[in-house]
XYZ file of C-alpha atoms in Angstrom:
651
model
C 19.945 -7.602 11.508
C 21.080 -10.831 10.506
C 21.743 -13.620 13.543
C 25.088 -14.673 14.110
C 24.784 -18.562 13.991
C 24.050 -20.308 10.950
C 21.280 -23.162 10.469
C 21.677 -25.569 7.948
C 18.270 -26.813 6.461
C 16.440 -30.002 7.318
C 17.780 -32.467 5.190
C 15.799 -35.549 4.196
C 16.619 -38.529 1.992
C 15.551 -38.556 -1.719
C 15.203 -42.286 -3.273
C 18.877 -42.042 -4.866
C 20.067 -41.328 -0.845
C 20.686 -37.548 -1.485
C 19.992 -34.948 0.497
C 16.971 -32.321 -0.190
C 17.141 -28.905 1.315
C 14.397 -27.117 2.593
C 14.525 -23.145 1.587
C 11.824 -20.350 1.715
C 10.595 -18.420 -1.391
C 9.438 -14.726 0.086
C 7.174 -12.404 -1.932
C 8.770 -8.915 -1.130
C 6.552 -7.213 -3.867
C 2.806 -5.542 -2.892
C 0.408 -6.859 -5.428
C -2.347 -5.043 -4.233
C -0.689 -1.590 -3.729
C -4.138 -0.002 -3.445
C -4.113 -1.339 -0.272
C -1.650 1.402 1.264
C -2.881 4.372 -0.338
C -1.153 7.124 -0.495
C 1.602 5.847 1.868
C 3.019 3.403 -1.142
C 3.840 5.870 -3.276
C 6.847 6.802 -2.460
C 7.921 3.544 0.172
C 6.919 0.129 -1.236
C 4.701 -1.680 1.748
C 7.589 -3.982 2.727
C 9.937 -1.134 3.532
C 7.234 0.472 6.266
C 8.146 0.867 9.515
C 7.129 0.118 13.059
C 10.055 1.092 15.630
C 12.338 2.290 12.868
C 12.601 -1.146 11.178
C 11.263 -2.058 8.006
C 8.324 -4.845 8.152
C 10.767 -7.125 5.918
C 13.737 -7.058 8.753
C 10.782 -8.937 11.087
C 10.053 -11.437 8.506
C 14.073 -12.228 7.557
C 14.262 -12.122 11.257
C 11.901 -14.902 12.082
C 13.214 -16.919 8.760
C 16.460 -16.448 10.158
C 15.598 -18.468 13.381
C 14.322 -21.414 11.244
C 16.449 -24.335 9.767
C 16.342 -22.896 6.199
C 19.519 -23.607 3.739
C 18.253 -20.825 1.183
C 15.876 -18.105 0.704
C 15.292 -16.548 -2.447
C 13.684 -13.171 -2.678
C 10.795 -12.477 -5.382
C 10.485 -8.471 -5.967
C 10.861 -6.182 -9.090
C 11.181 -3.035 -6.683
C 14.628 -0.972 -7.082
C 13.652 0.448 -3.836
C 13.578 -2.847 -2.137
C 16.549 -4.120 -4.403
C 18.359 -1.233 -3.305
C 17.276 -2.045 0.632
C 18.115 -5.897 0.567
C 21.608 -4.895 -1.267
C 22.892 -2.495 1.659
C 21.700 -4.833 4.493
C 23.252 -7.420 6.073
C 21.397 -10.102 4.357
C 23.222 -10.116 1.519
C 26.635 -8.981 3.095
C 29.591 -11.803 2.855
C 29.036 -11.983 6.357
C 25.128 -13.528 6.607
C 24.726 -16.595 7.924
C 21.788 -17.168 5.556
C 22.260 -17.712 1.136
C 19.871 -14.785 0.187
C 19.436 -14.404 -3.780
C 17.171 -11.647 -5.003
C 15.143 -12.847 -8.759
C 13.640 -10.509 -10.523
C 11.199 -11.329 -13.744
C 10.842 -9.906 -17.081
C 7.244 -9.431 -16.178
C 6.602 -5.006 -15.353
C 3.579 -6.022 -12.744
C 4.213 -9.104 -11.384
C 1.862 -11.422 -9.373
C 3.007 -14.752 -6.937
C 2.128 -16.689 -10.264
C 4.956 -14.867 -12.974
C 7.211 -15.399 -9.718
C 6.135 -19.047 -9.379
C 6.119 -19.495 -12.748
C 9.570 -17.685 -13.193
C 10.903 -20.330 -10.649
C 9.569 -23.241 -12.440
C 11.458 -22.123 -15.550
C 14.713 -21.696 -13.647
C 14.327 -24.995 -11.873
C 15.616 -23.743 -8.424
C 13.007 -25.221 -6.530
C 13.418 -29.017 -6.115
C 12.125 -30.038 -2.857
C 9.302 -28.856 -0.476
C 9.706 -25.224 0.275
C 8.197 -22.549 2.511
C 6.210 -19.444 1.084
C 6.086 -16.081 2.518
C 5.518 -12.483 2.381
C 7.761 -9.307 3.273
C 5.117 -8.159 5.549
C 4.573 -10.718 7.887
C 5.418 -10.346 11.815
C 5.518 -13.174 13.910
C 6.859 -14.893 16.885
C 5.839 -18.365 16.185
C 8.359 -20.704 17.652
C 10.671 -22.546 15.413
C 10.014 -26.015 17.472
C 6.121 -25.523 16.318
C 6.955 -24.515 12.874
C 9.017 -27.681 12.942
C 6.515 -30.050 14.355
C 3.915 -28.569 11.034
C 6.969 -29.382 8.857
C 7.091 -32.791 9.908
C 3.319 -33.537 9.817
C 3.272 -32.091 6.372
C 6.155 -34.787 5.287
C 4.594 -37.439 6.553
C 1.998 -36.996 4.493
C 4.056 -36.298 1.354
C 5.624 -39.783 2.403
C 2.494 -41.551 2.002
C 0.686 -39.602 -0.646
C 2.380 -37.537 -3.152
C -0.824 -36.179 -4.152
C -0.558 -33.886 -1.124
C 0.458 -30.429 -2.852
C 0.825 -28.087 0.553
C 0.155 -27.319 3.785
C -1.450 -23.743 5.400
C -0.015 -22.167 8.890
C -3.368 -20.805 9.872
C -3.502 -18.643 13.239
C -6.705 -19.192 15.499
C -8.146 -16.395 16.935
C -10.651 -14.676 18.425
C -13.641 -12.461 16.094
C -12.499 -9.175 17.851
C -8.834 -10.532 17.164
C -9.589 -11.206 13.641
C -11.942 -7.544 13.008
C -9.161 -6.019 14.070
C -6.565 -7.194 11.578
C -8.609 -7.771 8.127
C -11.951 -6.166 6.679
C -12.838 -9.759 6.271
C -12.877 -13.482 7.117
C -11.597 -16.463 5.490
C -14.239 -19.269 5.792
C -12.822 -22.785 6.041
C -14.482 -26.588 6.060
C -11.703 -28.738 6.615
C -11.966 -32.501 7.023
C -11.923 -32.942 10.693
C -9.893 -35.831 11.367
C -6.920 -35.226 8.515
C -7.133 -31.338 8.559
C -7.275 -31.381 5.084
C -9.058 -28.078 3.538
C -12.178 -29.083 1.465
C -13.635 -25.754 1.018
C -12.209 -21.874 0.944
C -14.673 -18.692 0.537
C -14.169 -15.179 1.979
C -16.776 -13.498 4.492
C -17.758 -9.908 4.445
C -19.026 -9.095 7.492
C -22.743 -7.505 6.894
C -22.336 -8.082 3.038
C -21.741 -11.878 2.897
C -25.614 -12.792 3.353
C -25.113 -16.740 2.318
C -22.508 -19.449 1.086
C -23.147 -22.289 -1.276
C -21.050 -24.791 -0.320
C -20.015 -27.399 -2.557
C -21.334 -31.308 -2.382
C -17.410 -32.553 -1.243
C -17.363 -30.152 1.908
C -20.382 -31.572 3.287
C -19.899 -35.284 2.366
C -19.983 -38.882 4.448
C -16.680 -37.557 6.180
C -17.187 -35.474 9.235
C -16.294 -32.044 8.807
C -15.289 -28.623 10.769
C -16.596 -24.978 9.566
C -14.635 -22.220 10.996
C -14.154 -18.151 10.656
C -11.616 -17.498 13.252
C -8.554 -18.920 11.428
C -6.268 -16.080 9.923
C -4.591 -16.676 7.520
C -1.341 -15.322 7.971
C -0.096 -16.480 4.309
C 2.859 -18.443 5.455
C 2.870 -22.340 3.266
C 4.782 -25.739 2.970
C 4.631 -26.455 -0.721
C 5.451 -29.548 -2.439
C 7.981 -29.013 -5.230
C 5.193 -29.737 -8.021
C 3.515 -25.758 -7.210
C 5.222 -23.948 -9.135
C 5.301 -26.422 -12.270
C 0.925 -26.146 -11.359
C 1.545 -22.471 -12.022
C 3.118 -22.998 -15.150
C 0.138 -25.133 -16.301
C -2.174 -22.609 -15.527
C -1.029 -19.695 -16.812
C -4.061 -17.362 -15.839
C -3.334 -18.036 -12.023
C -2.321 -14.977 -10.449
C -2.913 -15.101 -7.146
C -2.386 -18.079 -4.562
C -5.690 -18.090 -2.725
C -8.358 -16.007 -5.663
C -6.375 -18.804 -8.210
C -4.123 -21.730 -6.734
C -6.084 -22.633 -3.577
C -9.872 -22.029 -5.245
C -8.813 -23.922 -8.024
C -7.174 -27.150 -6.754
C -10.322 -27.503 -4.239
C -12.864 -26.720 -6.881
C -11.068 -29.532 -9.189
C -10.301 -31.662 -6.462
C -12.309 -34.602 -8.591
C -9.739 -34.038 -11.546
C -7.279 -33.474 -10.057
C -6.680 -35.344 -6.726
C -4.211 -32.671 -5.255
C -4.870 -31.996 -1.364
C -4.261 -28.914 0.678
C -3.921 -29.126 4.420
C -3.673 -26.866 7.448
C -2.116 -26.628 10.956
C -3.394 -24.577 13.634
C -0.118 -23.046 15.157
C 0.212 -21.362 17.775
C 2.235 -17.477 18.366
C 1.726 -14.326 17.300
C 1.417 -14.253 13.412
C -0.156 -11.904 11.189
C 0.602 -9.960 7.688
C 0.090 -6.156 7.284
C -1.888 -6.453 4.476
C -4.145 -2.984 5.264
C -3.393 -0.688 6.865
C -5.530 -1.339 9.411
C -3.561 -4.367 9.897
C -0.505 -2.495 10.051
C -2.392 -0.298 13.157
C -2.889 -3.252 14.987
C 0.227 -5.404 14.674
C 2.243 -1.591 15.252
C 0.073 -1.697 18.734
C 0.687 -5.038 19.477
C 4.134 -5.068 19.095
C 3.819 -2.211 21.752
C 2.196 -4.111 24.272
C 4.796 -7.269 23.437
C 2.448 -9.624 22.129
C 4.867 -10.058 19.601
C 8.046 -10.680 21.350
C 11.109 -11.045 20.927
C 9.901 -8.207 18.046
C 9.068 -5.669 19.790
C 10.212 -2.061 19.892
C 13.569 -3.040 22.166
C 14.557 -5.630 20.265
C 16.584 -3.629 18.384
C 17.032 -5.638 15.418
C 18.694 -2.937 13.334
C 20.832 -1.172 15.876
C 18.151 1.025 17.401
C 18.811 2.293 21.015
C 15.120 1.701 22.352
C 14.480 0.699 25.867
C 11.560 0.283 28.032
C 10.784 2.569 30.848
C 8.277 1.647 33.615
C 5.654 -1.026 33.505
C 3.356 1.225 31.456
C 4.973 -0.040 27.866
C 6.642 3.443 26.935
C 9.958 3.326 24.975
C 12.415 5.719 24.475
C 15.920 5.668 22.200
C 18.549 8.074 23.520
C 18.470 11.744 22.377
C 14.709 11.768 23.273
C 14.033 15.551 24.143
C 11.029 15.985 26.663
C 9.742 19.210 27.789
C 9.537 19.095 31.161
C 5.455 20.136 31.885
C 4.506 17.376 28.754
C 2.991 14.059 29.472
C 4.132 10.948 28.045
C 1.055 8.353 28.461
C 1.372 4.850 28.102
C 2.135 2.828 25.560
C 4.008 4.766 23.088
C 7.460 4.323 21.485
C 9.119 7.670 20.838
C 12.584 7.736 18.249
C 15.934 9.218 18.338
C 15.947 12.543 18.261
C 12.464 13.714 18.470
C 11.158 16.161 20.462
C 8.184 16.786 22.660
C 7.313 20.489 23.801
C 5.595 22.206 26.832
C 2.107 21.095 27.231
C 2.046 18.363 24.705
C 0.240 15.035 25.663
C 1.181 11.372 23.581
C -0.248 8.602 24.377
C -1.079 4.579 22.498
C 0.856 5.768 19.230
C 4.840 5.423 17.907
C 6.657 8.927 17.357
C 9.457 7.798 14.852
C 13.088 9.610 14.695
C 13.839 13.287 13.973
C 10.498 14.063 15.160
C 8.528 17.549 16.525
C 5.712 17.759 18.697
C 5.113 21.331 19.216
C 3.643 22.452 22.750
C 0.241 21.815 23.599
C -0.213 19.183 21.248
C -2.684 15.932 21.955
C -1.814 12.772 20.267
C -3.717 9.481 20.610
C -2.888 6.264 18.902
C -1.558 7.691 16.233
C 1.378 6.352 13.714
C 4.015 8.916 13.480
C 6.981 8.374 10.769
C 10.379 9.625 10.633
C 10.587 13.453 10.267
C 7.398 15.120 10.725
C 6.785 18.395 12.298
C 3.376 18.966 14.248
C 2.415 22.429 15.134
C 1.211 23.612 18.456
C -1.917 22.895 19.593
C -2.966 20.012 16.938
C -5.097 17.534 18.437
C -4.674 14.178 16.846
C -6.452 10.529 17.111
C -5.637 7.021 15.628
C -4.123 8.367 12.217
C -1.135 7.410 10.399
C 1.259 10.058 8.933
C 3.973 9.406 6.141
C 7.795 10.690 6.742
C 8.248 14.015 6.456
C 5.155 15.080 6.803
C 4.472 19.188 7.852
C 1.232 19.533 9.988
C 0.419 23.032 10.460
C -0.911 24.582 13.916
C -4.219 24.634 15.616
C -5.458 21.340 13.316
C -7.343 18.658 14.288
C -7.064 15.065 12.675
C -9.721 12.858 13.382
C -9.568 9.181 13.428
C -8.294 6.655 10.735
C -6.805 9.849 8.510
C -3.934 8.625 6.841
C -1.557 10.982 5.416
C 1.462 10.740 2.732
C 5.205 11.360 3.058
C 6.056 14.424 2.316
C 2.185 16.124 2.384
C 1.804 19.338 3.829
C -1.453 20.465 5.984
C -2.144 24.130 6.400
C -2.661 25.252 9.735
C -6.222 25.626 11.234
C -7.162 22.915 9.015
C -9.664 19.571 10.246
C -9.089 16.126 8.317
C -12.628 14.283 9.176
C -12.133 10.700 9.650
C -11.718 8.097 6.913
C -9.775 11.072 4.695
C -6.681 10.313 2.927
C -4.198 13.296 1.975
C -1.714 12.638 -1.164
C 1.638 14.292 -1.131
C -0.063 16.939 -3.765
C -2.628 17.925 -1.018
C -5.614 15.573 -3.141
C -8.070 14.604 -0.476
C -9.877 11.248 -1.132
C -12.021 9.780 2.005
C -12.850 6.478 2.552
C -16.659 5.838 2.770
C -18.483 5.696 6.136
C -19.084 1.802 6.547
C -15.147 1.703 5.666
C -13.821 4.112 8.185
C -11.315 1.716 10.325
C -9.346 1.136 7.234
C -11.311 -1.642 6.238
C -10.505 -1.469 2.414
C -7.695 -1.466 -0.140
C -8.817 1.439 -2.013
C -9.501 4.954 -1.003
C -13.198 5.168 -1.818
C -14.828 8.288 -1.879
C -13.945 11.621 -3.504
C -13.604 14.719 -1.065
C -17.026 17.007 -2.625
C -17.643 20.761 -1.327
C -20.556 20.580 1.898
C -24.033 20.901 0.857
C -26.577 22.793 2.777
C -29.539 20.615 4.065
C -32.079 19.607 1.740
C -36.048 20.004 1.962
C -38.012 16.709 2.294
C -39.096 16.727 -0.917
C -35.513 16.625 -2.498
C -34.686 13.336 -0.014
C -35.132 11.070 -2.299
C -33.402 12.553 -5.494
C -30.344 12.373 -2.816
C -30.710 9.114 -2.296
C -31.357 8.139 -5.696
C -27.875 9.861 -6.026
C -25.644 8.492 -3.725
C -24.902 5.217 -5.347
C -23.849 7.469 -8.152
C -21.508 9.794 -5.833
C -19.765 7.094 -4.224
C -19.169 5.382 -8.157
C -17.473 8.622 -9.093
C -15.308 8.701 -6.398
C -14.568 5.219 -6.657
C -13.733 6.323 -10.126
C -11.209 8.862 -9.396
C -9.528 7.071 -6.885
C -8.914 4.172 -8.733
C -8.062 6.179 -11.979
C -5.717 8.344 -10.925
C -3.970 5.638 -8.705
C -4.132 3.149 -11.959
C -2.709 5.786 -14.308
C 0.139 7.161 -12.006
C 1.599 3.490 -10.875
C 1.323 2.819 -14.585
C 3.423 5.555 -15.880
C 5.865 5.007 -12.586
C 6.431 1.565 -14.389
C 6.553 2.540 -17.687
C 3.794 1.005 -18.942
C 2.954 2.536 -22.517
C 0.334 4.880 -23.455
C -1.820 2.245 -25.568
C -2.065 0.118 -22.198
C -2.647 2.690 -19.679
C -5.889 3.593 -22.058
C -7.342 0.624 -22.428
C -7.104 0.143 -18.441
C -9.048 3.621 -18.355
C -11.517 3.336 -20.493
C -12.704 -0.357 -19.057
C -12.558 1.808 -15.931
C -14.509 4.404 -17.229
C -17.220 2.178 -18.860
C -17.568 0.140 -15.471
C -18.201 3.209 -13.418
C -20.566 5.730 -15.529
C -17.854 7.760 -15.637
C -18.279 10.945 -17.763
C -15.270 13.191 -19.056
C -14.497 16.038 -16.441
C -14.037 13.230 -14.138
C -11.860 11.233 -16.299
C -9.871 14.554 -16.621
C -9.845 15.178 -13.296
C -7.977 11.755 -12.564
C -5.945 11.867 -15.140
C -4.745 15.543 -13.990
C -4.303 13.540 -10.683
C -1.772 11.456 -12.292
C 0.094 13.589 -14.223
C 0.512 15.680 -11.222
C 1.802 13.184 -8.783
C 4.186 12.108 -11.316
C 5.496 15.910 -12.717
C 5.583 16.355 -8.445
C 8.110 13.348 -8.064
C 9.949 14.697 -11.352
C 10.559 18.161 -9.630
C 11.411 16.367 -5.763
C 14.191 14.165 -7.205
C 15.217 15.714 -10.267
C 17.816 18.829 -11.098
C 16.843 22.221 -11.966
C 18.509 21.917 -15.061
C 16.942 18.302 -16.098
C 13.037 18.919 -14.547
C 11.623 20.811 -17.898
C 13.034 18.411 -19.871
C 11.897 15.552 -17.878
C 8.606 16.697 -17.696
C 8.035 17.412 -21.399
C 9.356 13.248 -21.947
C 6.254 12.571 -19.856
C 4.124 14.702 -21.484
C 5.193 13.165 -24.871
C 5.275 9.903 -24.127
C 1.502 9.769 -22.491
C 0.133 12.512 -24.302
C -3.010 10.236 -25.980
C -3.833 10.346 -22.269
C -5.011 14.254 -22.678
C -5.415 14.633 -25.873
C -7.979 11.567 -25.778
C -10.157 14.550 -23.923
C -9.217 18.026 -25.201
C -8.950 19.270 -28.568
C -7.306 22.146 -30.158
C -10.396 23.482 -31.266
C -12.895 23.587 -28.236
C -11.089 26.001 -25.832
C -13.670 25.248 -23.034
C -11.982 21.305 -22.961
C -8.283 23.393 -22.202
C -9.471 25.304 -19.443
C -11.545 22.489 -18.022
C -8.084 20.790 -18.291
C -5.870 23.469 -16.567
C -8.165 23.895 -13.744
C -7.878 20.547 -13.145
C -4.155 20.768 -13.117
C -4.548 23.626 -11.317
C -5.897 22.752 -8.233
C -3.586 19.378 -7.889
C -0.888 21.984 -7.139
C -2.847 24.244 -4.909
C -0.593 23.053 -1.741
C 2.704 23.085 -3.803
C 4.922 25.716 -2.874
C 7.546 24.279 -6.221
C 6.416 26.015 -9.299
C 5.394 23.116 -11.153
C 1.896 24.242 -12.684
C 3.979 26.546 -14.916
C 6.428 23.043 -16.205
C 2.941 21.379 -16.434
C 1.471 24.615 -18.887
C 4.813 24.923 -21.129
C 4.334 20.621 -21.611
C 0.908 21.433 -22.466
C 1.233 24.194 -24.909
C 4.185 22.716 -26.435
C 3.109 19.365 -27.030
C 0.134 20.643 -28.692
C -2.469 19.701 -26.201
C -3.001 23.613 -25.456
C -2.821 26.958 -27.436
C -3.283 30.638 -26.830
C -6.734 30.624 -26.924
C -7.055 28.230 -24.254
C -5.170 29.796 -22.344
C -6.056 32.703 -22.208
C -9.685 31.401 -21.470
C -8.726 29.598 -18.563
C -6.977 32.562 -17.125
C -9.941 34.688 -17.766
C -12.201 32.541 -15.886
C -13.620 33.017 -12.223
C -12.834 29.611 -11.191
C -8.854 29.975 -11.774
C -8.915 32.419 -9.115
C -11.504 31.347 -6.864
C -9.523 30.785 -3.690
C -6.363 32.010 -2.291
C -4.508 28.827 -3.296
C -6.048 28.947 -6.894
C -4.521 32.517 -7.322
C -1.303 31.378 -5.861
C -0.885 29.070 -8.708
C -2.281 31.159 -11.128
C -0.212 33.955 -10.189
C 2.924 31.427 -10.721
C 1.942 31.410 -14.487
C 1.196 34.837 -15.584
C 5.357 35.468 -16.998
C 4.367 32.414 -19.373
C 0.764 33.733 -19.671
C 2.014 37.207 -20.712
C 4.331 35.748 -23.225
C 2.030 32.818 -25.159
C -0.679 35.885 -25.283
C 2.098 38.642 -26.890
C 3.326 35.967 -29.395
C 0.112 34.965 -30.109
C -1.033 39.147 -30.967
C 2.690 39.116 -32.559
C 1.411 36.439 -34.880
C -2.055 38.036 -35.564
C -0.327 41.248 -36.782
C 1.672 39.727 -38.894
C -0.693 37.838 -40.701
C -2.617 41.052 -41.459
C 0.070 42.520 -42.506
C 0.482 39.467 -44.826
């Protein structure tokens, strides 16, 4: 919601006595979408929730409140296009100038956008760079004071290229919102940074620090500054950008690099300690803790009844529980503290919620337990599911009697069968593909699921120890594999990368993991599916066939780079792959998925009819679901096939 007073930006004098205006440049797009598996498949990270309002409404929100002339908006996202367009941000009636650029380039990083701006020449004075998931609270006066300090160095040495809003806090503050630590030696009487590295808590073993971070000048070394990724650049950045062409990223690239070349270069980066509440939601165990904090108001004005999109939340008691109107509570359920519950929802008999947010449209069946958990619009929990700090996508159906253990994050739209346990650190897709993350990674510590879900094996005799040992390193490499395979291939194909790229990505993935070829089948089955599974949500009855057979055409190296006509053992390995991706998919897809197979060539009768001949097709109730879906199309390839026999005999 946009404020209703407008600020005009802090002017200052140029040397021909014009004015400069000071605007903000904000990232909008995730460039490391692994990050949010599986939740940013279908919602781009900006566009997540907490309390019903996007994570971008809290950043335009605190922009808002600063004295900004302009902010232009860097994404390539229709879905965030589409957001920003119907808002009030770009409405006639916003206080703010808001312009959206997009760039030619299909994958974007900070340095096409920088670069992109360069080019344009919109930037012409110092400027403030953000990201569309930040939440903070920090108070314009401070931001203003940083501003000031920053050009009054500018004034004296225009070698000074930009200055970093860096948070202090405390190590528990700082485990709880990143898997690791930025390590900074700054200069300790200028605050300029001399040195940047990244810690890994119980990985990192040493540092080599660099001659200029521990010269004459006296110097600070600290661990407990977050970097909430919120700088005032000099106008010369982005032109930097454009003279590097390889830098991507503005700490792996811009920041290591101007340090590193400091004796080349000259250019100096300095930092301000600032005070408030300030962090980005760059994991999602980040997103856990700023969605708790905001709960407990460390975050105010932002939290849940602030209302900053027309929400109807309010707090009730002194034990931090919110409720909007139309909140249906059985009258025997408990309500615990700290929770934020959504229009419409509904709690039933029995059911205990406490620590977590229950978003709109919501049902808690009776007897239900939930503990810290993350609850989106639209989800339906069956009775007597017993829940603990997970995250669930909109939509969502949980079935009765489960249990989800800690740190289980699960996609929009996914469905879990009743009866069924999610052990902690698993990740459910929308198709029902389990990944988990691995068990030094449980609280969400990484970007990338890392571990693929394999069936429980008995215990193991002594003397077959270390053979298990010996093959762990090589488990955890497949499943880092398949994870990062099937996630690479299917955001590929969303952006219509071609065939001839996605391959090369796959095999450099293939060669740097071991990876044989039933696993690279298996993720690119993954794929496929999760794309021919959006196809059949969004699409028409009449236009999902045809859809899917485009896909099949246009990325068909993809399979046929690992079956061929003529070894029917490669098809069915193939099928059963498919097969199982749509085990928990109650649309008939498989049976789109065979006709785009057998039509594009990349399966015949034979293989077919293999695969549906053998044990594993039909191995499990789901597996004979599916299978049973295709048997019309079986039954026909199979009697054209014999048709075509017979008639070359009788030739």
């Amino acid at each position: 919601m946009a404020p209703n007073k407008t600020k005009k930006g802090p002017a200052t004098a140029t040397q021909d006595g014009e004015e400069e205006e000071f605007c903000a440049v904000l990232f909008a797009d995730a460039f490391d979408d692994k990050a949010f598996f599986p939740l940013n498949f279908s919602h781009p990270r900006c566009l997540l929730s907490l309390a019903n309002t996007p994570l971008i409404e809290y950043t335009l929100n605190w922009l808002s409140l600063l004295p900004l002339s302009r902010i232009y908006i860097c994404c390539n996202s229709p879905q965030v296009e589409a957001y920003l367009t119907n808002s009030s941000w770009l409405s006639r009636t916003s206080p703010l100038s808001v312009q959206i650029i997009k760039t030619s380039t299909v994958n974007a990083s900070v340095g096409d956008y920088m670069r992109d701006l360069d080019q344009r020449q919109l930037i012409k004075s110092d400027f403030l760079a953000v990201y569309g998931d930040l939440v903070t609270n920090i108070q314009p006066e401070r931001f203003e004071t940083a501003l000031a300090k920053h050009r009054a160095r500018r004034s004296k040495n225009k070698n000074v290229a930009m200055t970093m809003l860096l948070s202090s806090v405390s190590v528990a503050q700082m485990d709880r919102m990143a898997h690791c630590r930025p390590f900074w030696v700054t200069d300790l009487e200028t605050q300029r940074i001399l040195h940047y590295d990244i810690i890994i808590p119980c990985k990192t073993a040493s540092l080599r620090l660099p001659k200029s971070a521990v010269a004459e000048v006296d110097t600070e070394r600290k661990s407990c500054l977050l970097d909430i990724g919120v700088d005032i650049c000099s106008p010369e950045v982005p032109a930097r950008y454009s003279d590097n062409f390889d830098w991507q990223d503005a700490r792996q690239n811009f920041l290591r690099e101007v340090l590193r070349d400091y004796d080349t270069n000259r250019l100096e980066i300095y930092h301000e300690e600032i005070k408030g509440f300030a962090t980005r939601a760059t994991t999602l165990r980040a997103y856990e803790a700023i969605a708790k904090d905001t709960l407990m108001r460390w975050a105010t004005p932002f939290a849940p009844d602030a209302n900053l999109l027309d929400q109807t939340y309010s707090l009730h008691g002194p034990t931090a529980v919110y409720k909007e109107q139309g909140v249906m509570l059985a009258r025997k359920c408990n309500v615990g503290t700290r929770c934020a519950i959504g229009k419409d929802s509904s709690i039933g008999e029995g059911a205990s919620v406490k620590n977590c947010f229950i978003e709109r449209r919501c049902v808690i069946e009776k007897d239900v337990e939930i503990d810290g958990a993350i609850v989106l619009d639209d989800v339906t929990i069956g009775h007597g599911t017993v829940m603990g700090r997970a995250i669930v996508g909109s939509k969502a159906m949980i079935g009765k009697d489960c249990k989800i253990d800690d740190n289980v994050v699960i996609a929009h739209g996914a469905v879990v069968k009743s009866n069924t346990t999610l052990q902690k650190g698993t990740r459910m897709a929308q198709d029902g593909t389990i990944t988990m993350l691995s068990p030094e990674n449980h609280e969400f510590a990484f970007g990338r699921p890392a571990e693929f879900v394999r069936p429980t094996r008995k215990k193991q005799s002594k003397s077959k120890k270390s053979g298990q040992d010996q093959q762990k390193g090589c488990d955890k490499s497949a499943g880092d594999f398949h994870s990062e395979a099937s996630f690479s291939i299917f955001d590929s194909m969303q952006k219509k990368e071609s065939a001839d790229t996605i391959q090369l990505e796959l095999t450099a993935l293939k060669l740097a993991n071991g990876a044989d070829d039933a696993q690279t089948q298996n993720a690119i089955a993954s794929a496929f599916s999760r794309r021919v599974i959006a196809i059949v949500e969004n699409g028409s009855l009449t236009s999902r066939q045809t859809d899917i057979n485009s896909l099949f055409s246009d990325y068909q190296r993809l399979i046929s780079g690992c079956v061929s006509l003529d070894k029917a053992q490669e098809q069915v390995d193939m099928l059963l792959a498919f097969q199982r991706c749509f085990v928990n998919q109650t649309d008939k897809a498989f049976v789109l998925v065979c006709n785009a197979l057998v039509r594009r060539d990349l399966a015949d009768a034979d293989g077919v009819e293999a695969w549906w001949n053998d044990k594993q097709s039909c191995s499990s109730e789901g597996m004979i679901h599916v299978r049973e879906q295709a048997r019309p199309m079986v039954d026909f390839l199979l009697a054209e096939d014999s048709d075509e026999e017979e008639d070359r005999k009788d030739d």
